[in-house]
């Protein structure tokens, strides 16, 4: 655990950051891949990682806009500077966007081997196991293997580029393996991959402002709706579901909207034995980043109160240019909530969601 700044308001608070990003250079991940995939990563004249053409370099909270963590020591320094005790790191490209299933599965295994070698074996970081969903039974085998690692605390699935949506029964082997290994499913949105889920809107928008305003939220709304409608929380009652990098404001709307549709069209969701809101409050968790910036701070306090601190977890998304510093959330927690509720968001709720032994 990194030493905290002595005058920090967090000096006596144990903080879990549920979303810390590593950047893996292509030549580094290629070292963990077999041929012909390794050469396709490093030698191809065409980009092997499909992405959008949106220019993200205009503005940002970090001076150079594209700060990256590439080494374990970067995380150690981040812990000291931001007073983070337990960073949960992910190192991965969203793998659902790859049209070549074998390449996606090879990348999955490569990212996980690198995670263990570089960030887990010699450090006390917590990490998420990458999963490519193109071949669910192979992904389930990977989860069984990674589930043996004590510091691997979740299964990471990019919620962009997945087809069909992630509640489809096709993915049941993945969810069953995660439940068997006591690992939550962690969905993560991505603005760069907006083009795969919403191609017409991506072509129609004129500014990255528009894409970045809706991309993560639309992806996560689609994913949450899919897993609820297909009865995934009922089929896997001991599995937790975690949503990263879409903020919180959309969640109350979706709970109440799905409740209404549930009562109108019960016959279409025969697996559900409870309302969508009940499933969400029992087993679905949401990270705060990006928190949002209301003109009236009481509006944020009301939204946080509606959600309740039992389902909210702290995340920075560091070192991305649109990260949330801890004080963005903590100012609301300290002003509007009890110390017990504040501790839930910063520590107790992520411990529960990820089944951490801290």
Coordinates of C-alpha atoms in Angstrom, one line a residue:
X1 CA 0.0 0.0 0.0
X2 CA 1.4 3.4 -1.0
X3 CA 2.1 6.0 1.7
X4 CA -0.4 8.8 1.8
X5 CA 0.1 12.5 1.9
X6 CA 0.1 13.4 5.6
X7 CA -2.4 16.3 5.3
X8 CA -4.8 14.6 3.0
X9 CA -8.5 14.2 4.1
X10 CA -8.0 10.6 3.0
X11 CA -5.1 9.9 5.4
X12 CA -7.5 7.9 7.6
X13 CA -9.6 6.5 4.8
X14 CA -8.9 3.4 2.7
X15 CA -9.6 4.1 -0.9
X16 CA -10.3 1.6 -3.7
X17 CA -10.1 3.0 -7.2
X18 CA -12.1 0.7 -9.4
X19 CA -10.9 2.0 -12.8
X20 CA -7.2 2.6 -13.5
X21 CA -5.9 2.3 -17.0
X22 CA -2.6 0.9 -18.3
X23 CA -1.5 1.4 -21.9
X24 CA 0.3 -1.5 -23.6
X25 CA 2.4 -0.7 -26.6
X26 CA 1.7 -3.0 -29.6
X27 CA 5.3 -4.4 -29.6
X28 CA 4.9 -5.3 -26.0
X29 CA 1.7 -7.3 -26.3
X30 CA 3.1 -9.0 -29.4
X31 CA 5.7 -10.6 -27.2
X32 CA 3.0 -12.6 -25.6
X33 CA 1.4 -13.7 -28.8
X34 CA 2.1 -16.7 -31.1
X35 CA 2.6 -16.4 -34.8
X36 CA 1.1 -15.4 -37.1
X37 CA -0.6 -13.0 -34.7
X38 CA 2.5 -11.4 -33.2
X39 CA 3.8 -10.3 -36.6
X40 CA 0.4 -9.1 -37.6
X41 CA 0.5 -6.7 -34.6
X42 CA 4.0 -5.3 -35.3
X43 CA 4.6 -5.7 -39.1
X44 CA 1.3 -5.0 -40.7
X45 CA 1.1 -1.7 -42.8
X46 CA -2.5 -1.4 -41.7
X47 CA -3.7 -0.7 -38.1
X48 CA -4.6 -4.0 -36.5
X49 CA -6.6 -2.2 -33.7
X50 CA -9.7 -0.7 -35.5
X51 CA -10.8 2.6 -34.1
X52 CA -12.6 5.8 -35.0
X53 CA -11.0 8.9 -36.6
X54 CA -12.2 11.4 -34.0
X55 CA -9.6 13.9 -32.9
X56 CA -9.5 13.9 -29.1
X57 CA -6.5 16.3 -28.7
X58 CA -8.5 19.5 -28.1
X59 CA -8.6 20.2 -24.4
X60 CA -8.5 17.9 -21.3
X61 CA -7.7 18.0 -17.7
X62 CA -4.2 16.7 -18.1
X63 CA -1.7 19.0 -19.7
X64 CA -0.5 16.7 -22.5
X65 CA -4.1 15.3 -23.0
X66 CA -2.8 11.8 -23.8
X67 CA -1.0 10.8 -20.6
X68 CA -0.3 7.1 -20.3
X69 CA 0.7 4.6 -17.7
X70 CA 3.0 2.0 -19.2
X71 CA 5.0 0.8 -16.2
X72 CA 4.1 -0.5 -12.8
X73 CA 6.0 2.4 -11.2
X74 CA 3.6 4.8 -12.9
X75 CA 0.8 3.3 -10.7
X76 CA 3.0 3.5 -7.5
X77 CA 3.5 7.3 -8.2
X78 CA -0.2 7.7 -8.9
X79 CA -1.1 6.0 -5.6
X80 CA 1.2 8.5 -3.7
X81 CA -0.1 11.5 -5.5
X82 CA -3.8 10.7 -5.4
X83 CA -3.9 8.9 -2.0
X84 CA -5.2 5.6 -3.6
X85 CA -4.7 2.5 -1.5
X86 CA -5.9 -0.2 -3.9
X87 CA -6.0 0.5 -7.6
X88 CA -7.9 -2.0 -9.8
X89 CA -6.1 -1.9 -13.1
X90 CA -7.1 -2.9 -16.6
X91 CA -4.7 -3.1 -19.6
X92 CA -6.9 -3.9 -22.4
X93 CA -8.4 -3.0 -25.8
X94 CA -12.1 -3.7 -26.1
X95 CA -11.9 -7.0 -27.8
X96 CA -15.5 -7.4 -29.0
X97 CA -14.8 -5.1 -32.0
X98 CA -12.4 -7.6 -33.7
X99 CA -14.0 -9.3 -36.6
X100 CA -11.3 -12.1 -36.5
X101 CA -12.3 -14.4 -33.6
X102 CA -9.0 -16.2 -33.3
X103 CA -7.1 -12.9 -33.1
X104 CA -9.4 -11.7 -30.4
X105 CA -8.9 -14.8 -28.3
X106 CA -5.1 -14.6 -28.8
X107 CA -5.2 -11.0 -27.6
X108 CA -7.2 -12.0 -24.6
X109 CA -4.6 -14.5 -23.5
X110 CA -1.8 -12.2 -24.3
X111 CA -3.2 -9.3 -22.2
X112 CA -3.8 -11.6 -19.3
X113 CA -0.3 -13.1 -19.3
X114 CA 1.2 -9.6 -19.5
X115 CA -1.1 -8.5 -16.6
X116 CA 0.3 -11.3 -14.4
X117 CA 3.9 -10.9 -15.4
X118 CA 4.2 -7.1 -15.3
X119 CA 1.6 -5.8 -12.8
X120 CA 0.6 -8.6 -10.5
X121 CA 3.5 -11.0 -9.7
X122 CA 5.8 -8.3 -8.2
X123 CA 3.2 -5.8 -7.0
X124 CA 0.2 -5.8 -4.7
X125 CA -2.1 -4.2 -7.4
X126 CA -5.5 -5.7 -8.1
X127 CA -6.4 -6.5 -11.7
X128 CA -9.1 -7.5 -14.1
X129 CA -8.9 -10.5 -16.4
X130 CA -9.6 -9.6 -20.1
X131 CA -12.3 -11.6 -21.9
X132 CA -13.0 -11.8 -25.6
X133 CA -16.6 -12.9 -26.1
X134 CA -16.3 -14.2 -29.7
X135 CA -15.8 -17.8 -28.5
X136 CA -17.6 -18.0 -25.1
X137 CA -16.4 -21.5 -24.2
X138 CA -12.7 -20.5 -24.7
X139 CA -13.4 -17.4 -22.7
X140 CA -14.8 -19.5 -19.9
X141 CA -11.7 -21.6 -19.9
X142 CA -9.6 -18.5 -19.6
X143 CA -11.7 -17.3 -16.7
X144 CA -11.2 -20.6 -14.9
X145 CA -7.4 -20.2 -15.3
X146 CA -7.3 -16.5 -14.2
X147 CA -9.7 -17.2 -11.4
X148 CA -6.9 -19.0 -9.6
X149 CA -4.9 -15.8 -9.3
X150 CA -5.6 -14.1 -5.9
X151 CA -5.0 -10.5 -7.2
X152 CA -7.4 -11.0 -10.2
X153 CA -10.7 -9.7 -8.9
X154 CA -13.0 -9.4 -11.9
X155 CA -13.7 -10.2 -15.6
X156 CA -13.3 -7.2 -17.9
X157 CA -15.6 -7.0 -21.0
X158 CA -15.6 -4.0 -23.2
X159 CA -19.3 -3.1 -23.8
X160 CA -18.5 -1.6 -27.2
X161 CA -18.5 -3.6 -30.4
X162 CA -20.2 -6.6 -28.9
X163 CA -22.8 -8.4 -31.1
X164 CA -25.3 -9.6 -30.1
X165 CA -25.7 -7.4 -27.0
X166 CA -24.2 -8.8 -23.8
X167 CA -27.3 -10.2 -22.2
X168 CA -27.8 -12.8 -25.0
X169 CA -27.7 -16.4 -23.9
X170 CA -24.7 -16.9 -26.2
X171 CA -22.6 -15.5 -23.3
X172 CA -23.9 -17.7 -20.6
X173 CA -20.7 -19.9 -20.5
X174 CA -18.8 -16.7 -19.6
X175 CA -21.1 -15.6 -16.9
X176 CA -21.3 -19.1 -15.5
X177 CA -17.5 -19.4 -15.3
X178 CA -17.3 -15.9 -13.6
X179 CA -19.9 -16.9 -11.1
X180 CA -18.1 -20.2 -10.4
X181 CA -14.9 -18.3 -9.8
X182 CA -16.5 -15.6 -7.6
X183 CA -15.5 -12.9 -10.1
X184 CA -17.8 -10.1 -11.0
X185 CA -18.4 -9.1 -14.6
X186 CA -17.0 -5.6 -15.3
X187 CA -18.4 -3.8 -18.3
X188 CA -16.5 -0.8 -19.6
X189 CA -17.6 1.7 -22.2
X190 CA -15.4 3.4 -24.8
X191 CA -15.9 6.5 -26.9
X192 CA -13.4 5.4 -29.6
X193 CA -15.5 2.4 -30.3
X194 CA -18.8 4.3 -30.7
X195 CA -18.7 3.6 -34.4
X196 CA -19.2 -0.1 -33.9
X197 CA -22.4 0.2 -31.9
X198 CA -23.9 3.3 -33.4
X199 CA -22.5 3.7 -36.9
X200 CA -25.1 6.0 -38.3
X201 CA -24.9 8.4 -35.4
X202 CA -21.1 8.3 -35.5
X203 CA -21.3 9.4 -39.2
X204 CA -23.9 12.0 -38.5
X205 CA -22.2 13.8 -35.6
X206 CA -19.9 16.7 -36.5
X207 CA -17.9 17.0 -33.3
X208 CA -16.2 14.7 -30.8
X209 CA -18.1 16.7 -28.2
X210 CA -21.3 14.9 -29.4
X211 CA -19.7 11.5 -29.4
X212 CA -18.1 11.9 -26.0
X213 CA -21.3 13.1 -24.5
X214 CA -23.3 10.0 -25.3
X215 CA -21.0 7.1 -26.3
X216 CA -20.2 5.5 -22.9
X217 CA -23.7 6.0 -21.6
X218 CA -25.5 4.6 -24.7
X219 CA -23.3 1.5 -24.7
X220 CA -23.9 0.9 -21.0
X221 CA -27.6 1.6 -21.3
X222 CA -27.8 -1.0 -24.0
X223 CA -25.8 -3.5 -22.0
X224 CA -27.8 -3.1 -18.8
X225 CA -31.1 -3.4 -20.7
X226 CA -29.9 -6.5 -22.4
X227 CA -28.7 -8.3 -19.3
X228 CA -31.9 -7.5 -17.4
X229 CA -34.3 -8.3 -20.3
X230 CA -32.6 -11.7 -20.9
X231 CA -32.7 -12.6 -17.2
X232 CA -29.0 -12.8 -16.6
X233 CA -29.2 -11.7 -12.9
X234 CA -31.9 -14.4 -12.4
X235 CA -29.9 -17.1 -14.1
X236 CA -26.7 -16.2 -12.2
X237 CA -27.9 -15.0 -8.8
X238 CA -24.5 -15.0 -7.2
X239 CA -22.9 -12.9 -9.9
X240 CA -22.2 -9.2 -9.5
X241 CA -22.3 -6.8 -12.4
X242 CA -20.2 -3.7 -12.5
X243 CA -20.4 -0.7 -14.9
X244 CA -17.4 1.5 -15.4
X245 CA -16.9 4.9 -17.2
X246 CA -20.5 6.0 -17.8
X247 CA -21.2 8.0 -14.7
X248 CA -24.3 7.7 -12.6
X249 CA -27.0 10.1 -13.9
X250 CA -28.5 7.6 -16.4
X251 CA -29.0 4.9 -13.8
X252 CA -32.1 6.1 -11.9
X253 CA -33.8 6.8 -15.3
X254 CA -33.1 3.3 -16.5
X255 CA -34.2 1.6 -13.3
X256 CA -37.6 3.4 -13.5
X257 CA -38.0 3.1 -17.2
X258 CA -37.4 -0.6 -17.2
X259 CA -39.8 -1.0 -14.3
X260 CA -42.5 0.6 -16.4
X261 CA -41.8 -1.6 -19.4
X262 CA -41.6 -4.7 -17.1
X263 CA -45.1 -4.1 -15.8
X264 CA -46.5 -3.5 -19.4
X265 CA -44.7 -6.4 -21.1
X266 CA -44.2 -9.1 -18.5
X267 CA -44.7 -11.9 -21.0
X268 CA -41.6 -10.8 -22.9
X269 CA -39.3 -11.3 -19.9
X270 CA -40.5 -14.6 -18.4
X271 CA -37.3 -15.2 -16.5
X272 CA -37.7 -12.1 -14.3
X273 CA -39.1 -12.8 -10.8
X274 CA -38.5 -9.2 -9.6
X275 CA -38.6 -5.7 -11.0
X276 CA -35.5 -4.5 -12.9
X277 CA -34.9 -2.0 -10.1
X278 CA -34.8 -4.8 -7.5
X279 CA -32.2 -6.8 -9.5
X280 CA -30.1 -3.6 -10.0
X281 CA -30.1 -2.7 -6.4
X282 CA -29.2 -6.3 -5.4
X283 CA -26.3 -7.1 -7.7
X284 CA -25.4 -4.2 -10.0
X285 CA -22.8 -1.6 -9.2
X286 CA -21.7 1.7 -10.8
X287 CA -18.5 3.7 -10.7
X288 CA -18.9 7.5 -10.4
X289 CA -16.6 8.5 -13.3
X290 CA -17.5 10.7 -15.2
X291 CA -19.4 12.3 -12.4
X292 CA -20.9 15.2 -14.2
X293 CA -20.9 18.9 -13.2
X294 CA -24.4 20.3 -12.3
X295 CA -24.8 24.0 -11.9
X296 CA -26.6 23.3 -8.6
X297 CA -24.6 21.0 -6.3
X298 CA -27.9 19.9 -4.6
X299 CA -29.0 18.3 -7.9
X300 CA -26.0 15.9 -7.7
X301 CA -26.7 15.2 -4.0
X302 CA -30.3 14.2 -4.8
X303 CA -29.2 11.9 -7.6
X304 CA -26.6 10.2 -5.4
X305 CA -29.3 9.8 -2.7
X306 CA -31.7 8.2 -5.2
X307 CA -29.1 5.7 -6.2
X308 CA -27.8 5.0 -2.7
X309 CA -24.3 4.5 -1.5
X310 CA -24.7 0.7 -1.6
X311 CA -24.4 0.7 -5.4
X312 CA -21.9 3.5 -6.0
X313 CA -18.1 3.0 -6.2
X314 CA -15.3 5.5 -6.6
X315 CA -13.2 5.5 -9.8
X316 CA -10.8 8.0 -11.4
X317 CA -10.3 6.6 -14.9
X318 CA -6.7 7.9 -14.5
X319 CA -4.6 8.7 -16.5
X320 CA -7.1 9.5 -19.3
X321 CA -7.6 13.1 -20.2
X322 CA -11.2 13.1 -18.9
X323 CA -10.4 11.5 -15.5
X324 CA -12.2 12.4 -12.2
X325 CA -10.0 13.5 -9.3
X326 CA -11.1 12.2 -6.0
X327 CA -12.3 15.6 -4.7
X328 CA -14.9 15.8 -7.5
X329 CA -16.9 13.1 -5.8
X330 CA -15.6 13.6 -2.2
X331 CA -16.9 17.1 -1.9
X332 CA -20.4 15.8 -2.3
X333 CA -19.8 12.9 0.1
X334 CA -18.3 15.1 2.8
X335 CA -21.0 17.8 2.5
X336 CA -24.2 15.8 2.0
X337 CA -23.5 12.3 3.4
X338 CA -22.5 10.7 6.7
X339 CA -18.9 9.4 7.2
X340 CA -20.3 5.9 7.1
X341 CA -21.9 6.5 3.7
X342 CA -18.7 8.1 2.4
X343 CA -16.7 5.1 3.5
X344 CA -19.1 2.8 1.6
X345 CA -18.4 4.6 -1.7
X346 CA -14.7 4.8 -1.2
X347 CA -14.1 1.3 0.3
X348 CA -17.0 -0.9 1.5
X349 CA -19.1 -1.1 -1.6
X350 CA -16.2 -2.0 -4.0
X351 CA -15.0 -4.5 -1.4
X352 CA -18.5 -6.1 -1.6
X353 CA -18.9 -5.8 -5.3
X354 CA -15.4 -7.3 -6.1
X355 CA -15.4 -9.8 -3.1
X356 CA -12.1 -8.2 -1.9
X357 CA -10.3 -9.4 1.2
X358 CA -8.7 -6.2 2.4

